């Protein structure tokens, strides 16, 4: 059974650019959540997708957006990148809402 | 609103000594509680979870935690530390309820250092 995978592993962008991060959920999981983990901090909830619809959002501006595809994989898009967007972005999948979340290895985004 | 406070951003123990990592939560409804471990440059791995069954929860790698409602605590313990336990540990809370996303709210994390 393949776990949660994320791509790319690392990414360097400049301010104002746009970025797309990708996540493949674990087999059989229909719920994907995204978290931002700044250096030295705990992860913070960005949003969750359930059956291709956004199902809850944290305190992040609209320039953070996402998608979930029919195969339950997901994308996180960030527009107009700011220096403070530099962080580890974690994707987590679960088989149902309110269930244990399984995390991927993350994508390290650096904004210069 | 739910929140998690981890007391002590850095804990240092000797190999073989007791590990105690503290976590207090705030929740107006019955919570689910979790402990995750994060090794350098990796994602989060679930150590254990409390979901309103037994208050003493046993997890992987010899860790356990006790849910104490009166103290709103969920401290993580391990009787004997190994060098391989050195990592970042996160306590998290999730709210039970229909229609809830089950989003996790994390504490700030505690870095565990194990000295030989």
PDB file of C-alpha atoms in Angstrom:
ATOM      1  CA  UNK A   1       0.000   0.000   0.000  1.00  0.00           C
ATOM      2  CA  UNK A   2       1.487   3.339  -1.081  1.00  0.00           C
ATOM      3  CA  UNK A   3       1.406   6.098   1.470  1.00  0.00           C
ATOM      4  CA  UNK A   4       0.853   9.806   0.933  1.00  0.00           C
ATOM      5  CA  UNK A   5       3.278  11.266  -1.569  1.00  0.00           C
ATOM      6  CA  UNK A   6       4.042  14.905  -2.329  1.00  0.00           C
ATOM      7  CA  UNK A   7       5.889  16.664  -5.107  1.00  0.00           C
ATOM      8  CA  UNK A   8       8.177  18.416  -5.479  1.00  0.00           C
ATOM      9  CA  UNK A   9      10.356  17.838  -2.440  1.00  0.00           C
ATOM     10  CA  UNK A  10      11.888  21.285  -2.536  1.00  0.00           C
ATOM     11  CA  UNK A  11      11.026  24.431  -4.427  1.00  0.00           C
ATOM     12  CA  UNK A  12      12.530  27.888  -4.641  1.00  0.00           C
ATOM     13  CA  UNK A  13      10.454  30.816  -5.919  1.00  0.00           C
ATOM     14  CA  UNK A  14      10.672  34.601  -5.866  1.00  0.00           C
ATOM     15  CA  UNK A  15       8.178  37.056  -4.440  1.00  0.00           C
ATOM     16  CA  UNK A  16       5.124  37.578  -6.603  1.00  0.00           C
ATOM     17  CA  UNK A  17       5.379  34.245  -8.380  1.00  0.00           C
ATOM     18  CA  UNK A  18       2.813  31.462  -8.266  1.00  0.00           C
ATOM     19  CA  UNK A  19       3.383  27.890  -7.135  1.00  0.00           C
ATOM     20  CA  UNK A  20       1.527  24.580  -7.364  1.00  0.00           C
ATOM     21  CA  UNK A  21       2.173  21.751  -4.932  1.00  0.00           C
ATOM     22  CA  UNK A  22       0.863  18.247  -5.488  1.00  0.00           C
ATOM     23  CA  UNK A  23      -0.301  15.453  -3.238  1.00  0.00           C
ATOM     24  CA  UNK A  24      -1.338  11.875  -3.895  1.00  0.00           C
ATOM     25  CA  UNK A  25      -3.492  10.483  -1.136  1.00  0.00           C
ATOM     26  CA  UNK A  26      -3.161   7.030   0.316  1.00  0.00           C
ATOM     27  CA  UNK A  27      -5.165   4.356  -1.471  1.00  0.00           C
ATOM     28  CA  UNK A  28      -8.791   4.351  -0.332  1.00  0.00           C
ATOM     29  CA  UNK A  29      -8.618   7.827   1.240  1.00  0.00           C
ATOM     30  CA  UNK A  30     -11.126  10.401  -0.016  1.00  0.00           C
ATOM     31  CA  UNK A  31     -10.235  13.309   2.266  1.00  0.00           C
ATOM     32  CA  UNK A  32      -7.144  15.484   1.873  1.00  0.00           C
ATOM     33  CA  UNK A  33      -6.019  18.254   4.214  1.00  0.00           C
ATOM     34  CA  UNK A  34      -3.207  20.762   3.714  1.00  0.00           C
ATOM     35  CA  UNK A  35      -1.090  22.289   6.461  1.00  0.00           C
ATOM     36  CA  UNK A  36       1.596  24.966   6.529  1.00  0.00           C
ATOM     37  CA  UNK A  37       4.482  24.493   8.942  1.00  0.00           C
ATOM     38  CA  UNK A  38       6.728  27.512   9.371  1.00  0.00           C
ATOM     39  CA  UNK A  39      10.189  26.953  10.775  1.00  0.00           C
ATOM     40  CA  UNK A  40      10.061  26.142  14.471  1.00  0.00           C
ATOM     41  CA  UNK A  41       6.254  26.093  14.563  1.00  0.00           C
ATOM     42  CA  UNK A  42       3.516  23.526  14.614  1.00  0.00           C
ATOM     43  CA  UNK A  43       1.557  22.864  11.421  1.00  0.00           C
ATOM     44  CA  UNK A  44      -1.402  25.151  10.709  1.00  0.00           C
ATOM     45  CA  UNK A  45      -4.514  24.005   8.879  1.00  0.00           C
ATOM     46  CA  UNK A  46      -4.975  25.609   5.454  1.00  0.00           C
ATOM     47  CA  UNK A  47      -7.993  23.743   4.075  1.00  0.00           C
ATOM     48  CA  UNK A  48      -9.502  20.340   3.482  1.00  0.00           C
ATOM     49  CA  UNK A  49     -11.028  18.672   0.440  1.00  0.00           C
ATOM     50  CA  UNK A  50     -13.645  15.947   0.628  1.00  0.00           C
ATOM     51  CA  UNK A  51     -15.045  14.363  -2.529  1.00  0.00           C
ATOM     52  CA  UNK A  52     -13.616  17.176  -4.666  1.00  0.00           C
ATOM     53  CA  UNK A  53     -15.231  19.976  -2.647  1.00  0.00           C
ATOM     54  CA  UNK A  54     -13.566  22.327  -0.155  1.00  0.00           C
ATOM     55  CA  UNK A  55     -14.738  21.251   3.286  1.00  0.00           C
ATOM     56  CA  UNK A  56     -13.354  23.751   5.746  1.00  0.00           C
ATOM     57  CA  UNK A  57     -10.693  26.414   5.616  1.00  0.00           C
ATOM     58  CA  UNK A  58      -8.260  27.869   8.105  1.00  0.00           C
ATOM     59  CA  UNK A  59      -7.156  31.465   8.484  1.00  0.00           C
ATOM     60  CA  UNK A  60      -5.403  31.795   5.138  1.00  0.00           C
ATOM     61  CA  UNK A  61      -6.038  34.435   2.437  1.00  0.00           C
ATOM     62  CA  UNK A  62      -7.794  33.618  -0.855  1.00  0.00           C
ATOM     63  CA  UNK A  63      -4.495  33.500  -2.723  1.00  0.00           C
ATOM     64  CA  UNK A  64      -4.200  30.037  -1.179  1.00  0.00           C
ATOM     65  CA  UNK A  65      -6.454  27.780  -3.221  1.00  0.00           C
ATOM     66  CA  UNK A  66      -6.769  24.115  -3.953  1.00  0.00           C
ATOM     67  CA  UNK A  67      -8.276  21.356  -5.990  1.00  0.00           C
ATOM     68  CA  UNK A  68      -9.111  17.726  -5.507  1.00  0.00           C
ATOM     69  CA  UNK A  69      -9.364  15.396  -8.464  1.00  0.00           C
ATOM     70  CA  UNK A  70     -11.622  12.361  -9.033  1.00  0.00           C
ATOM     71  CA  UNK A  71      -8.780  10.057  -7.982  1.00  0.00           C
ATOM     72  CA  UNK A  72      -8.624  12.074  -4.706  1.00  0.00           C
ATOM     73  CA  UNK A  73      -5.198  13.524  -5.414  1.00  0.00           C
ATOM     74  CA  UNK A  74      -4.944  17.217  -4.645  1.00  0.00           C
ATOM     75  CA  UNK A  75      -3.155  20.440  -5.507  1.00  0.00           C
ATOM     76  CA  UNK A  76      -2.353  23.483  -3.409  1.00  0.00           C
ATOM     77  CA  UNK A  77      -1.903  26.707  -5.349  1.00  0.00           C
ATOM     78  CA  UNK A  78      -0.425  29.865  -3.906  1.00  0.00           C
ATOM     79  CA  UNK A  79      -0.522  33.107  -5.896  1.00  0.00           C
ATOM     80  CA  UNK A  80       1.478  36.289  -5.386  1.00  0.00           C
ATOM     81  CA  UNK A  81       4.023  34.592  -3.153  1.00  0.00           C
ATOM     82  CA  UNK A  82       5.287  36.467  -0.124  1.00  0.00           C
ATOM     83  CA  UNK A  83       8.439  35.900   1.898  1.00  0.00           C
ATOM     84  CA  UNK A  84       6.341  34.621   4.810  1.00  0.00           C
ATOM     85  CA  UNK A  85       5.004  31.822   2.629  1.00  0.00           C
ATOM     86  CA  UNK A  86       8.351  30.080   3.059  1.00  0.00           C
ATOM     87  CA  UNK A  87       7.487  26.915   4.962  1.00  0.00           C
ATOM     88  CA  UNK A  88       7.059  23.159   4.841  1.00  0.00           C
ATOM     89  CA  UNK A  89       3.713  22.322   3.264  1.00  0.00           C
ATOM     90  CA  UNK A  90       2.220  19.073   4.477  1.00  0.00           C
ATOM     91  CA  UNK A  91      -0.551  17.073   2.913  1.00  0.00           C
ATOM     92  CA  UNK A  92      -2.536  14.540   4.928  1.00  0.00           C
ATOM     93  CA  UNK A  93      -5.158  12.074   3.783  1.00  0.00           C
ATOM     94  CA  UNK A  94      -7.783  10.113   5.675  1.00  0.00           C
ATOM     95  CA  UNK A  95     -10.417   7.556   4.711  1.00  0.00           C
ATOM     96  CA  UNK A  96     -13.243   9.552   6.243  1.00  0.00           C
ATOM     97  CA  UNK A  97     -13.866  12.884   7.878  1.00  0.00           C
ATOM     98  CA  UNK A  98     -12.956  12.936  11.572  1.00  0.00           C
ATOM     99  CA  UNK A  99     -10.537  10.100  11.117  1.00  0.00           C
ATOM    100  CA  UNK A 100      -6.821   9.565  11.573  1.00  0.00           C
ATOM    101  CA  UNK A 101      -4.804  11.625   9.123  1.00  0.00           C
ATOM    102  CA  UNK A 102      -1.757  10.196   7.402  1.00  0.00           C
ATOM    103  CA  UNK A 103       0.896  12.735   6.469  1.00  0.00           C
ATOM    104  CA  UNK A 104       3.160  12.944   3.485  1.00  0.00           C
ATOM    105  CA  UNK A 105       6.828  13.999   3.700  1.00  0.00           C
ATOM    106  CA  UNK A 106       6.042  17.585   2.761  1.00  0.00           C
ATOM    107  CA  UNK A 107       7.243  20.127   0.219  1.00  0.00           C
ATOM    108  CA  UNK A 108       9.785  22.688   1.411  1.00  0.00           C
ATOM    109  CA  UNK A 109       8.999  26.027  -0.241  1.00  0.00           C
ATOM    110  CA  UNK A 110      11.500  28.862  -0.094  1.00  0.00           C
ATOM    111  CA  UNK A 111      10.449  32.312  -1.283  1.00  0.00           C
ATOM    112  CA  UNK A 112      13.286  34.749  -2.023  1.00  0.00           C
TER     113      UNK A 112
ATOM    114  CA  UNK B   1     -12.377  27.364  20.094  1.00  0.00           C
ATOM    115  CA  UNK B   2      -9.868  24.620  20.518  1.00  0.00           C
ATOM    116  CA  UNK B   3      -6.213  25.093  21.355  1.00  0.00           C
ATOM    117  CA  UNK B   4      -3.183  23.124  22.474  1.00  0.00           C
ATOM    118  CA  UNK B   5      -0.313  24.211  24.696  1.00  0.00           C
ATOM    119  CA  UNK B   6       2.885  22.235  24.930  1.00  0.00           C
ATOM    120  CA  UNK B   7       4.868  23.132  28.021  1.00  0.00           C
ATOM    121  CA  UNK B   8       8.550  23.270  27.270  1.00  0.00           C
ATOM    122  CA  UNK B   9       9.835  23.845  23.771  1.00  0.00           C
ATOM    123  CA  UNK B  10      12.927  21.775  24.522  1.00  0.00           C
ATOM    124  CA  UNK B  11      13.339  18.739  26.769  1.00  0.00           C
ATOM    125  CA  UNK B  12      16.647  16.980  27.364  1.00  0.00           C
ATOM    126  CA  UNK B  13      16.948  13.536  28.978  1.00  0.00           C
ATOM    127  CA  UNK B  14      19.653  10.942  29.337  1.00  0.00           C
ATOM    128  CA  UNK B  15      19.418   7.649  27.503  1.00  0.00           C
ATOM    129  CA  UNK B  16      17.416   5.248  29.679  1.00  0.00           C
ATOM    130  CA  UNK B  17      15.667   8.012  31.603  1.00  0.00           C
ATOM    131  CA  UNK B  18      11.950   8.706  31.738  1.00  0.00           C
ATOM    132  CA  UNK B  19      10.534  10.873  28.970  1.00  0.00           C
ATOM    133  CA  UNK B  20       7.688  13.247  29.882  1.00  0.00           C
ATOM    134  CA  UNK B  21       6.337  15.696  27.326  1.00  0.00           C
ATOM    135  CA  UNK B  22       3.490  17.899  28.500  1.00  0.00           C
ATOM    136  CA  UNK B  23       0.367  18.858  26.612  1.00  0.00           C
ATOM    137  CA  UNK B  24      -2.694  20.775  27.774  1.00  0.00           C
ATOM    138  CA  UNK B  25      -5.718  21.324  25.592  1.00  0.00           C
ATOM    139  CA  UNK B  26      -8.725  23.581  25.509  1.00  0.00           C
ATOM    140  CA  UNK B  27     -11.972  22.369  23.998  1.00  0.00           C
ATOM    141  CA  UNK B  28     -15.625  23.034  24.732  1.00  0.00           C
ATOM    142  CA  UNK B  29     -16.656  19.695  23.250  1.00  0.00           C
ATOM    143  CA  UNK B  30     -15.222  16.183  23.573  1.00  0.00           C
ATOM    144  CA  UNK B  31     -11.888  16.184  21.806  1.00  0.00           C
ATOM    145  CA  UNK B  32      -9.844  13.698  19.919  1.00  0.00           C
ATOM    146  CA  UNK B  33      -6.199  14.045  20.976  1.00  0.00           C
ATOM    147  CA  UNK B  34      -3.083  12.985  19.138  1.00  0.00           C
ATOM    148  CA  UNK B  35       0.682  12.876  19.511  1.00  0.00           C
ATOM    149  CA  UNK B  36       2.796  13.032  16.383  1.00  0.00           C
ATOM    150  CA  UNK B  37       6.559  12.735  15.955  1.00  0.00           C
ATOM    151  CA  UNK B  38       8.575  14.487  13.269  1.00  0.00           C
ATOM    152  CA  UNK B  39      12.129  13.531  12.405  1.00  0.00           C
ATOM    153  CA  UNK B  40      14.327  16.058  10.560  1.00  0.00           C
ATOM    154  CA  UNK B  41      13.204  16.741   7.001  1.00  0.00           C
ATOM    155  CA  UNK B  42      10.280  14.354   7.278  1.00  0.00           C
ATOM    156  CA  UNK B  43       6.510  14.508   7.651  1.00  0.00           C
ATOM    157  CA  UNK B  44       4.522  13.661  10.760  1.00  0.00           C
ATOM    158  CA  UNK B  45       4.100  10.132  12.083  1.00  0.00           C
ATOM    159  CA  UNK B  46       1.266   9.282  14.455  1.00  0.00           C
ATOM    160  CA  UNK B  47       2.462   7.969  17.824  1.00  0.00           C
ATOM    161  CA  UNK B  48      -0.928   7.505  19.473  1.00  0.00           C
ATOM    162  CA  UNK B  49      -4.460   8.878  19.661  1.00  0.00           C
ATOM    163  CA  UNK B  50      -7.267   9.280  22.191  1.00  0.00           C
ATOM    164  CA  UNK B  51     -10.795   8.979  20.849  1.00  0.00           C
ATOM    165  CA  UNK B  52     -12.931   8.739  24.020  1.00  0.00           C
ATOM    166  CA  UNK B  53     -12.254   5.074  24.742  1.00  0.00           C
ATOM    167  CA  UNK B  54      -9.651   4.106  27.357  1.00  0.00           C
ATOM    168  CA  UNK B  55      -8.036   7.096  29.029  1.00  0.00           C
ATOM    169  CA  UNK B  56      -4.601   5.447  29.007  1.00  0.00           C
ATOM    170  CA  UNK B  57      -3.495   5.129  25.421  1.00  0.00           C
ATOM    171  CA  UNK B  58      -0.561   3.041  24.279  1.00  0.00           C
ATOM    172  CA  UNK B  59       1.213   3.915  21.079  1.00  0.00           C
ATOM    173  CA  UNK B  60       4.156   2.881  18.997  1.00  0.00           C
ATOM    174  CA  UNK B  61       7.790   2.729  20.100  1.00  0.00           C
ATOM    175  CA  UNK B  62       6.876   2.294  23.775  1.00  0.00           C
ATOM    176  CA  UNK B  63       5.111   5.647  24.161  1.00  0.00           C
ATOM    177  CA  UNK B  64       1.875   6.121  26.046  1.00  0.00           C
ATOM    178  CA  UNK B  65      -0.335   9.017  27.110  1.00  0.00           C
ATOM    179  CA  UNK B  66      -3.071   9.507  29.668  1.00  0.00           C
ATOM    180  CA  UNK B  67      -6.157  11.625  29.055  1.00  0.00           C
ATOM    181  CA  UNK B  68      -7.091  13.573  32.196  1.00  0.00           C
ATOM    182  CA  UNK B  69     -10.274  15.542  31.657  1.00  0.00           C
ATOM    183  CA  UNK B  70     -10.106  17.273  35.056  1.00  0.00           C
ATOM    184  CA  UNK B  71      -6.657  18.614  34.228  1.00  0.00           C
ATOM    185  CA  UNK B  72      -7.313  19.053  30.481  1.00  0.00           C
ATOM    186  CA  UNK B  73      -4.029  17.272  29.900  1.00  0.00           C
ATOM    187  CA  UNK B  74      -2.681  14.589  27.599  1.00  0.00           C
ATOM    188  CA  UNK B  75       0.966  14.159  28.573  1.00  0.00           C
ATOM    189  CA  UNK B  76       3.222  11.780  26.629  1.00  0.00           C
ATOM    190  CA  UNK B  77       5.529   9.408  28.485  1.00  0.00           C
ATOM    191  CA  UNK B  78       8.058   6.686  27.802  1.00  0.00           C
ATOM    192  CA  UNK B  79       9.762   4.784  30.632  1.00  0.00           C
ATOM    193  CA  UNK B  80      13.195   4.605  29.034  1.00  0.00           C
ATOM    194  CA  UNK B  81      14.506   6.956  26.362  1.00  0.00           C
ATOM    195  CA  UNK B  82      16.469   5.695  23.380  1.00  0.00           C
ATOM    196  CA  UNK B  83      18.799   7.757  21.238  1.00  0.00           C
ATOM    197  CA  UNK B  84      16.426   7.162  18.314  1.00  0.00           C
ATOM    198  CA  UNK B  85      13.659   9.034  20.191  1.00  0.00           C
ATOM    199  CA  UNK B  86      15.387  12.363  19.538  1.00  0.00           C
ATOM    200  CA  UNK B  87      12.921  14.294  17.388  1.00  0.00           C
ATOM    201  CA  UNK B  88      10.211  16.969  17.420  1.00  0.00           C
ATOM    202  CA  UNK B  89       6.956  15.988  19.093  1.00  0.00           C
ATOM    203  CA  UNK B  90       3.592  17.615  18.450  1.00  0.00           C
ATOM    204  CA  UNK B  91       0.389  17.355  20.415  1.00  0.00           C
ATOM    205  CA  UNK B  92      -2.812  18.001  18.445  1.00  0.00           C
ATOM    206  CA  UNK B  93      -6.542  18.247  19.061  1.00  0.00           C
ATOM    207  CA  UNK B  94      -9.408  17.557  16.725  1.00  0.00           C
ATOM    208  CA  UNK B  95     -13.046  18.230  17.446  1.00  0.00           C
ATOM    209  CA  UNK B  96     -15.663  15.527  17.299  1.00  0.00           C
ATOM    210  CA  UNK B  97     -18.931  16.401  15.614  1.00  0.00           C
ATOM    211  CA  UNK B  98     -21.039  15.869  12.535  1.00  0.00           C
ATOM    212  CA  UNK B  99     -19.990  17.938   9.578  1.00  0.00           C
ATOM    213  CA  UNK B 100     -16.698  18.758  11.226  1.00  0.00           C
ATOM    214  CA  UNK B 101     -13.625  18.602   9.085  1.00  0.00           C
ATOM    215  CA  UNK B 102     -11.627  16.885  11.761  1.00  0.00           C
ATOM    216  CA  UNK B 103      -8.912  19.468  11.222  1.00  0.00           C
ATOM    217  CA  UNK B 104      -5.979  19.132  13.529  1.00  0.00           C
ATOM    218  CA  UNK B 105      -4.899  22.003  15.758  1.00  0.00           C
ATOM    219  CA  UNK B 106      -1.278  21.563  16.747  1.00  0.00           C
ATOM    220  CA  UNK B 107       0.813  22.793  19.616  1.00  0.00           C
ATOM    221  CA  UNK B 108       4.100  24.549  19.029  1.00  0.00           C
ATOM    222  CA  UNK B 109       6.083  21.370  19.414  1.00  0.00           C
ATOM    223  CA  UNK B 110       8.678  20.050  21.855  1.00  0.00           C
ATOM    224  CA  UNK B 111      12.169  19.096  20.775  1.00  0.00           C
ATOM    225  CA  UNK B 112      13.363  16.006  22.602  1.00  0.00           C
ATOM    226  CA  UNK B 113      17.117  15.650  22.982  1.00  0.00           C
ATOM    227  CA  UNK B 114      18.500  12.338  24.258  1.00  0.00           C
ATOM    228  CA  UNK B 115      22.001  12.407  25.695  1.00  0.00           C
ATOM    229  CA  UNK B 116      24.205   9.314  25.760  1.00  0.00           C
TER     230      UNK B 116
END
